[in-house]
mmCIF file of the C-alpha atoms, coordinates in Angstrom:
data_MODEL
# 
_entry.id   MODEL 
# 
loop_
_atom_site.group_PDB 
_atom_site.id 
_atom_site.type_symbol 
_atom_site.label_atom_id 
_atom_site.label_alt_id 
_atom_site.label_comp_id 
_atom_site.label_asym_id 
_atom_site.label_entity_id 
_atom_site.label_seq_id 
_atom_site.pdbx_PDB_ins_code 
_atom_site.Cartn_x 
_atom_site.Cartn_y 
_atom_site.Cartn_z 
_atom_site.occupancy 
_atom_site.B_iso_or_equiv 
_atom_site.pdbx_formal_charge 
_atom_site.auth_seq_id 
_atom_site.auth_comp_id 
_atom_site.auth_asym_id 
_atom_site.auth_atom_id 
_atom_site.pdbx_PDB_model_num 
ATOM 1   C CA . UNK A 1 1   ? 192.787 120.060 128.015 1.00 0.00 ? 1   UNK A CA 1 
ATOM 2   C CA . UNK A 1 2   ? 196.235 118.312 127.125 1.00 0.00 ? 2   UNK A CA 1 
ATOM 3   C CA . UNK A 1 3   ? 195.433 118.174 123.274 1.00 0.00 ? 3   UNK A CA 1 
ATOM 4   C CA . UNK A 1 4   ? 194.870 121.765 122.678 1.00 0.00 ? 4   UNK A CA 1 
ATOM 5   C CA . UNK A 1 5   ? 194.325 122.654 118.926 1.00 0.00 ? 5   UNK A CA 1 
ATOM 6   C CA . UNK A 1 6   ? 195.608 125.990 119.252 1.00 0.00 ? 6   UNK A CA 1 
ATOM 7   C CA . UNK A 1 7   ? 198.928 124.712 121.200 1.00 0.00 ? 7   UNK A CA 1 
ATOM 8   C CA . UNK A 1 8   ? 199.376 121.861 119.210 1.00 0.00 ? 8   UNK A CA 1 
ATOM 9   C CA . UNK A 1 9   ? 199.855 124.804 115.961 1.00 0.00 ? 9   UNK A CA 1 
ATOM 10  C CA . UNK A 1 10  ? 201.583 126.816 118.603 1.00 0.00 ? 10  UNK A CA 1 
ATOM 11  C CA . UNK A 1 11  ? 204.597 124.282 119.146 1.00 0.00 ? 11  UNK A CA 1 
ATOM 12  C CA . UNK A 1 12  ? 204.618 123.015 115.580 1.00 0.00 ? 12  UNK A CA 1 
ATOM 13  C CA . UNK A 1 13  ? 204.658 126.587 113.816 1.00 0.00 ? 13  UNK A CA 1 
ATOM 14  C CA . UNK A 1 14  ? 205.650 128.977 116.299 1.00 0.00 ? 14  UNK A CA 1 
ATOM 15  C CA . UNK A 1 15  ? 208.208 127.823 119.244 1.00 0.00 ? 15  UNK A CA 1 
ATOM 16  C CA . UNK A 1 16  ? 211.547 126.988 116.772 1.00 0.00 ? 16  UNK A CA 1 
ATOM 17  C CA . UNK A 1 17  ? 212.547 123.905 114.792 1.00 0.00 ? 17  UNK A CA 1 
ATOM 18  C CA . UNK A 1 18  ? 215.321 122.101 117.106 1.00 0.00 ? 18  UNK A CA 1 
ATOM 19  C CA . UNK A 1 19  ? 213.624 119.046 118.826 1.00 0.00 ? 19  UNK A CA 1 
ATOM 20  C CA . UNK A 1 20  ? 215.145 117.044 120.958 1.00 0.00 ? 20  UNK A CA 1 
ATOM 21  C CA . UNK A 1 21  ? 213.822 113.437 120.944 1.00 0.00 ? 21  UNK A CA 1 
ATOM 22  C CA . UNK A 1 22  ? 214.065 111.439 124.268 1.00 0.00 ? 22  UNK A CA 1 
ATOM 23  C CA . UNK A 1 23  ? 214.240 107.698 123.306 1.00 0.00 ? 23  UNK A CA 1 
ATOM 24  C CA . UNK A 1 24  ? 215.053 107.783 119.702 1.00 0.00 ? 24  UNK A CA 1 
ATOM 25  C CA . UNK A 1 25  ? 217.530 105.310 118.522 1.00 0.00 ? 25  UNK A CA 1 
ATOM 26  C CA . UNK A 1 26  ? 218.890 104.219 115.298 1.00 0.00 ? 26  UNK A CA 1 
ATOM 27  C CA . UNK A 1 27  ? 216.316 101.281 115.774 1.00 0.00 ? 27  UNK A CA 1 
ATOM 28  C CA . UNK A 1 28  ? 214.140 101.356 112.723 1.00 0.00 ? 28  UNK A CA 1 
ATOM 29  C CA . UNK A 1 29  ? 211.304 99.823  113.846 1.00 0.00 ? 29  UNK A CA 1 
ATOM 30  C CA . UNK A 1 30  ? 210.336 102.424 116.899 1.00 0.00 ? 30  UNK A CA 1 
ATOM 31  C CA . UNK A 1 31  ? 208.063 104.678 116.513 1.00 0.00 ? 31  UNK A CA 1 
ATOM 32  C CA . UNK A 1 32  ? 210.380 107.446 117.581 1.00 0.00 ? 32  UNK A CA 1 
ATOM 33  C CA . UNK A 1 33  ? 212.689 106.906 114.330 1.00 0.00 ? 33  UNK A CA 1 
ATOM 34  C CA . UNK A 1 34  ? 209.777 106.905 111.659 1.00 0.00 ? 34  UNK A CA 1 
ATOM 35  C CA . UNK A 1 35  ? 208.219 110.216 113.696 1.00 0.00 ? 35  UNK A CA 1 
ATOM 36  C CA . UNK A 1 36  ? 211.793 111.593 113.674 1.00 0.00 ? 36  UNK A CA 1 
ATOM 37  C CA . UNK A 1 37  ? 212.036 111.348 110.167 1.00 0.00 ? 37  UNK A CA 1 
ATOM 38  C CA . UNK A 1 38  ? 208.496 113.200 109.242 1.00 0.00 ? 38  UNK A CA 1 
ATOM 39  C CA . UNK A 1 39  ? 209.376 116.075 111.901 1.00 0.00 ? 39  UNK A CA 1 
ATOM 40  C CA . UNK A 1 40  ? 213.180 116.538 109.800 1.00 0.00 ? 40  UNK A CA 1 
ATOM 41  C CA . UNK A 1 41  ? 210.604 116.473 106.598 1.00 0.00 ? 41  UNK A CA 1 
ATOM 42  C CA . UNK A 1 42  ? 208.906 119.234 107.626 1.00 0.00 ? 42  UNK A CA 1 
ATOM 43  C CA . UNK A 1 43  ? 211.972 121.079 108.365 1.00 0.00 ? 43  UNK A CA 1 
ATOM 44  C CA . UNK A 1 44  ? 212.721 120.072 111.925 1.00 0.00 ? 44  UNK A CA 1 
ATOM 45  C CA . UNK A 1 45  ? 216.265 119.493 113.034 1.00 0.00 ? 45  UNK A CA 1 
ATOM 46  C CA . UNK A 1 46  ? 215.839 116.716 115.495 1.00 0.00 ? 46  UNK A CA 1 
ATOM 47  C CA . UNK A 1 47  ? 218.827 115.876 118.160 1.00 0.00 ? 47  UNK A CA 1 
ATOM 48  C CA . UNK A 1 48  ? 218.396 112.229 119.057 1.00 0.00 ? 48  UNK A CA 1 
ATOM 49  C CA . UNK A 1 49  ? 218.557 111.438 122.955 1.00 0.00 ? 49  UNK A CA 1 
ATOM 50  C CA . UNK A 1 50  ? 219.183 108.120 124.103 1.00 0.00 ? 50  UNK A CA 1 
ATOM 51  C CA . UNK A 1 51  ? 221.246 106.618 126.432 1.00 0.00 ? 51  UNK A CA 1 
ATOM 52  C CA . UNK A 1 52  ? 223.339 105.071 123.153 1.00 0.00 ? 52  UNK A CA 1 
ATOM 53  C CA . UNK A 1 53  ? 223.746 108.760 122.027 1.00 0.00 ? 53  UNK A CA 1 
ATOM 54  C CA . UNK A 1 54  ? 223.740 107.584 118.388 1.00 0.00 ? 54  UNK A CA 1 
ATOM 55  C CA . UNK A 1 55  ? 223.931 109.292 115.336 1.00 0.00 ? 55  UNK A CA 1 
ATOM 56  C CA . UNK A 1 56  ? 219.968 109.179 113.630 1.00 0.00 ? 56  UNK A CA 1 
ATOM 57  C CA . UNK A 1 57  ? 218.543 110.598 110.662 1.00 0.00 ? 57  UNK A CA 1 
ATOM 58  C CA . UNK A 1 58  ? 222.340 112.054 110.476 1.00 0.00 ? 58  UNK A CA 1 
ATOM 59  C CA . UNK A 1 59  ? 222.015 114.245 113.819 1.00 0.00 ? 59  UNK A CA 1 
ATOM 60  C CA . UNK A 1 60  ? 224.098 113.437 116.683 1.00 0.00 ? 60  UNK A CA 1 
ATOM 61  C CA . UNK A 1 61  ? 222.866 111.608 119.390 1.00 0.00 ? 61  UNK A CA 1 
ATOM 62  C CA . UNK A 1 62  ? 223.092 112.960 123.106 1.00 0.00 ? 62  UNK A CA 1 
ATOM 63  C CA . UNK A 1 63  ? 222.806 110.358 126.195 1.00 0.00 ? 63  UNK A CA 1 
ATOM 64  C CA . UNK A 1 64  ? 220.646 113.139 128.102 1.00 0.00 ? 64  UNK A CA 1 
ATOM 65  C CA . UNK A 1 65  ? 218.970 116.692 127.718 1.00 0.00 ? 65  UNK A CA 1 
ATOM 66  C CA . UNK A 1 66  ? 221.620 118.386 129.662 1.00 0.00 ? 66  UNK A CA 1 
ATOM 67  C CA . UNK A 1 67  ? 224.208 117.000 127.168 1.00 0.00 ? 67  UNK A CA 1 
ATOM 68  C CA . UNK A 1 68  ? 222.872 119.090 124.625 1.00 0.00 ? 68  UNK A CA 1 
ATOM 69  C CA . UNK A 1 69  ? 224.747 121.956 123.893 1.00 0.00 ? 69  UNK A CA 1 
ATOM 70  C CA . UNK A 1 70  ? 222.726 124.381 122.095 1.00 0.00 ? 70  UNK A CA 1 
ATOM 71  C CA . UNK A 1 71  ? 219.101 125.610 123.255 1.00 0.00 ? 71  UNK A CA 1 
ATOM 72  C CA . UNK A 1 72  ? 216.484 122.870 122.228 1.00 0.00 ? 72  UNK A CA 1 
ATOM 73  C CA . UNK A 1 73  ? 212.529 124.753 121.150 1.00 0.00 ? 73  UNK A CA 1 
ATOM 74  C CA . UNK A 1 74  ? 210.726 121.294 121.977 1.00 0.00 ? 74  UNK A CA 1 
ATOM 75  C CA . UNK A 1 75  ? 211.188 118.295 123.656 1.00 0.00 ? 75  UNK A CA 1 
ATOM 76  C CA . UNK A 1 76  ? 209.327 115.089 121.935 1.00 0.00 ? 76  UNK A CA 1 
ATOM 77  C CA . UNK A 1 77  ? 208.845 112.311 124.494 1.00 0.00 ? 77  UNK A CA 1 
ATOM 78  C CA . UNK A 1 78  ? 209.407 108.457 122.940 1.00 0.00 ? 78  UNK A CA 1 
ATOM 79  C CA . UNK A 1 79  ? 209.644 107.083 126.868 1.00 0.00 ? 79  UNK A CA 1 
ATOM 80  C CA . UNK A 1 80  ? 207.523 104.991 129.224 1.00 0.00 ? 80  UNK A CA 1 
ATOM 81  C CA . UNK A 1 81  ? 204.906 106.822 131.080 1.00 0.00 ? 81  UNK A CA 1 
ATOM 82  C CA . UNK A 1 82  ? 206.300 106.557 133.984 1.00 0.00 ? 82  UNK A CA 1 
ATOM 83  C CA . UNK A 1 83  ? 209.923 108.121 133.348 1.00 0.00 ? 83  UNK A CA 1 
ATOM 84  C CA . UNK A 1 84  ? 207.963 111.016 130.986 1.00 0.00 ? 84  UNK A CA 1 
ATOM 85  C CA . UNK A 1 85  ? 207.869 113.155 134.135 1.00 0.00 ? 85  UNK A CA 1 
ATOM 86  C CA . UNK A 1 86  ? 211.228 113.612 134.598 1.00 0.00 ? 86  UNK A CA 1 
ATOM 87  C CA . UNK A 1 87  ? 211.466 114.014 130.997 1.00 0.00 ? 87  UNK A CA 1 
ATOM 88  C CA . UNK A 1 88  ? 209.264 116.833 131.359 1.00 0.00 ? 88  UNK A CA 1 
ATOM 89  C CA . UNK A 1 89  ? 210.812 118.289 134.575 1.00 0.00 ? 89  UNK A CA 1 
ATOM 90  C CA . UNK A 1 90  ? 214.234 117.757 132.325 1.00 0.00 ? 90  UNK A CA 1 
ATOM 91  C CA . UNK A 1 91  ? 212.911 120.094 129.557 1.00 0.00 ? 91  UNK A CA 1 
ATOM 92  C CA . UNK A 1 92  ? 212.064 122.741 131.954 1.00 0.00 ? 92  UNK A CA 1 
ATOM 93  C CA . UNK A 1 93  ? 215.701 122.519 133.611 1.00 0.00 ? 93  UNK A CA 1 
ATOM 94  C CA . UNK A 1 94  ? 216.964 122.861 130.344 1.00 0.00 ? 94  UNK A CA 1 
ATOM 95  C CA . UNK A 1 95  ? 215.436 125.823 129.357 1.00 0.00 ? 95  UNK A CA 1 
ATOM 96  C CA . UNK A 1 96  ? 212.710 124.361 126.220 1.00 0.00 ? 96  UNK A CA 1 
ATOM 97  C CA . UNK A 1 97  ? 209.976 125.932 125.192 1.00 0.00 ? 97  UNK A CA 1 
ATOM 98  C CA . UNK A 1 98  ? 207.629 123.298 124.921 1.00 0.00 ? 98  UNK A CA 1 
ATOM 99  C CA . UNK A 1 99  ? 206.984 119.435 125.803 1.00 0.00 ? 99  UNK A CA 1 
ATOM 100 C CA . UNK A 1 100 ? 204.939 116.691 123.720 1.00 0.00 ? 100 UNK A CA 1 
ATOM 101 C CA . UNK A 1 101 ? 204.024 113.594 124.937 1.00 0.00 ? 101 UNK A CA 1 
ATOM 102 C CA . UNK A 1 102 ? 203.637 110.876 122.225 1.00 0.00 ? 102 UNK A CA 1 
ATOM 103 C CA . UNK A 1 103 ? 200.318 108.881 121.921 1.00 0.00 ? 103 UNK A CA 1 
ATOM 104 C CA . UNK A 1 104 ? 199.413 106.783 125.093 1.00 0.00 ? 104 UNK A CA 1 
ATOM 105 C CA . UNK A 1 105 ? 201.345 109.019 127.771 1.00 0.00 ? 105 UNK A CA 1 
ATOM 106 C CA . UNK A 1 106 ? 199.875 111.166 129.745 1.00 0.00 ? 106 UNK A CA 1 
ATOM 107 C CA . UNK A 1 107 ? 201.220 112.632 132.913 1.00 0.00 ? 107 UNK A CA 1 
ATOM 108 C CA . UNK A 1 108 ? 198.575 115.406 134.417 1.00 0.00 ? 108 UNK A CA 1 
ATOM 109 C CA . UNK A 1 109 ? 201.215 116.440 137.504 1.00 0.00 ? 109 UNK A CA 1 
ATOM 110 C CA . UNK A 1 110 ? 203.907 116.934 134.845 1.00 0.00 ? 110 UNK A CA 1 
ATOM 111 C CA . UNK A 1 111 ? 201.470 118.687 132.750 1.00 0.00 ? 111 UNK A CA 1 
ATOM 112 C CA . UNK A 1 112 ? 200.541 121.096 135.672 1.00 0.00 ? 112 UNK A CA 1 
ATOM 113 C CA . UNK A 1 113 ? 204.038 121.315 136.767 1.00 0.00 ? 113 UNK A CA 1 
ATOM 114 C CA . UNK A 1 114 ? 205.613 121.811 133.082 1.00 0.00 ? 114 UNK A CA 1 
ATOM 115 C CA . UNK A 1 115 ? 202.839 124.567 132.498 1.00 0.00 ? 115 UNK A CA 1 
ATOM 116 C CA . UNK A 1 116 ? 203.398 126.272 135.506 1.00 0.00 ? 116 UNK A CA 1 
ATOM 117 C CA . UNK A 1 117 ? 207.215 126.835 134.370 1.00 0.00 ? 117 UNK A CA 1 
ATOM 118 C CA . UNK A 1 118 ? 205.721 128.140 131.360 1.00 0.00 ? 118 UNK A CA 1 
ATOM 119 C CA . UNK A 1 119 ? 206.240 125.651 128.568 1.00 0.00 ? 119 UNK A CA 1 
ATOM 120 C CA . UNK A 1 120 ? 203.735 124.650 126.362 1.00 0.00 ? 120 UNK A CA 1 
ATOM 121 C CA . UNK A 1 121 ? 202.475 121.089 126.756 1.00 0.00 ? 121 UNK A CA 1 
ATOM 122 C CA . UNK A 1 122 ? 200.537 118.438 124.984 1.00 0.00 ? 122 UNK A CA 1 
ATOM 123 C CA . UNK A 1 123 ? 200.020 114.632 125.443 1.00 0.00 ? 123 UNK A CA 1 
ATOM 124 C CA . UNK A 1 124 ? 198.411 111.660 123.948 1.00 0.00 ? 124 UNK A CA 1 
ATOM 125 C CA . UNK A 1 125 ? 199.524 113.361 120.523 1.00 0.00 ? 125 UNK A CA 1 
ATOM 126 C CA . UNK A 1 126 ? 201.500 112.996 117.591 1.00 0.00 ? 126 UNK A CA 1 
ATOM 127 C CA . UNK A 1 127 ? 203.457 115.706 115.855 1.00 0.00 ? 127 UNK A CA 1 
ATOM 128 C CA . UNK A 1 128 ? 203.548 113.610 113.036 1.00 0.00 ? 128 UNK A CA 1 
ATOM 129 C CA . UNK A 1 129 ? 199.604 113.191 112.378 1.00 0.00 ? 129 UNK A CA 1 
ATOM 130 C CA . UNK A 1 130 ? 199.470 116.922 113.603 1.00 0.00 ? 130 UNK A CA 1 
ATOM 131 C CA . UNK A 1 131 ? 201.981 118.285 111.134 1.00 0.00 ? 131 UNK A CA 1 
ATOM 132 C CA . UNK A 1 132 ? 199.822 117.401 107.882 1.00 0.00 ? 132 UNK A CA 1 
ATOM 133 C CA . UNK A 1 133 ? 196.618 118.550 109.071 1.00 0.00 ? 133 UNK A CA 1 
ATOM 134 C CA . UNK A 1 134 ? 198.231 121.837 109.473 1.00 0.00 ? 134 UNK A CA 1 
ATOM 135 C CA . UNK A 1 135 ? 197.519 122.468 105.661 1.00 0.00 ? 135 UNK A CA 1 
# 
């Protein structure tokens, strides 16, 4: 349901390039930062968001979602399961076109409540396995 073949190649090839990723810091080690740096491979721009609001990958970092001042396609979510809701009801606010939840997380009211505003969703994925199998 959440994993969706055909929305997984929707939000990686069709909904825009700018991703905003919640929980990415300048911390090497996370998997947010090696992720971050496939997406900008494959021709993302990613806008790191962190409480830190550093400067990753050489995009500027934003504190929050609503800092953000130009529209953001897809929000990629790096946080523990149990903030990822907000997260998610933080994309919609903001106007995104899509949400992904990173391996492990999984949220089915924000899923319902996310799709019901619209956006396309998946969870318990990883843009960065995805991306390559797109061919």
């Amino acid at each position: 349901m959440y994993g969706d073949p055909a929305e997984i190649r929707k939000i990686l090839t069709e909904l825009g390039d700018t991703w905003a990723v919640v929980g990415l810091s300048s911390n090497q080690t996370r998997a947010a930062y090696r992720v971050a740096d496939v997406l900008q491979r494959y021709g993302k721009r990613i806008v790191p968001v962190h409480p830190k609001a550093e400067t990753v990958h050489g995009e500027q970092g934003y504190a929050s979602l609503s800092d953000i001042p130009f529209e953001v396609d897809v929000v990629d979510v790096f946080v523990n399961g149990d903030l990822a809701g907000a997260v998610a009801d933080e994309a919609v606010a903001i106007g995104a076109k899509a949400v992904w939840y990173q391996l492990g997380v999984v949220d089915e009211a924000a899923y319902e409540r996310t799709r019901a505003a619209g956006l396309a969703m998946v969870m318990d994925r990883c843009p960065a396995i995805e991306l390559p199998r797109l061919g």
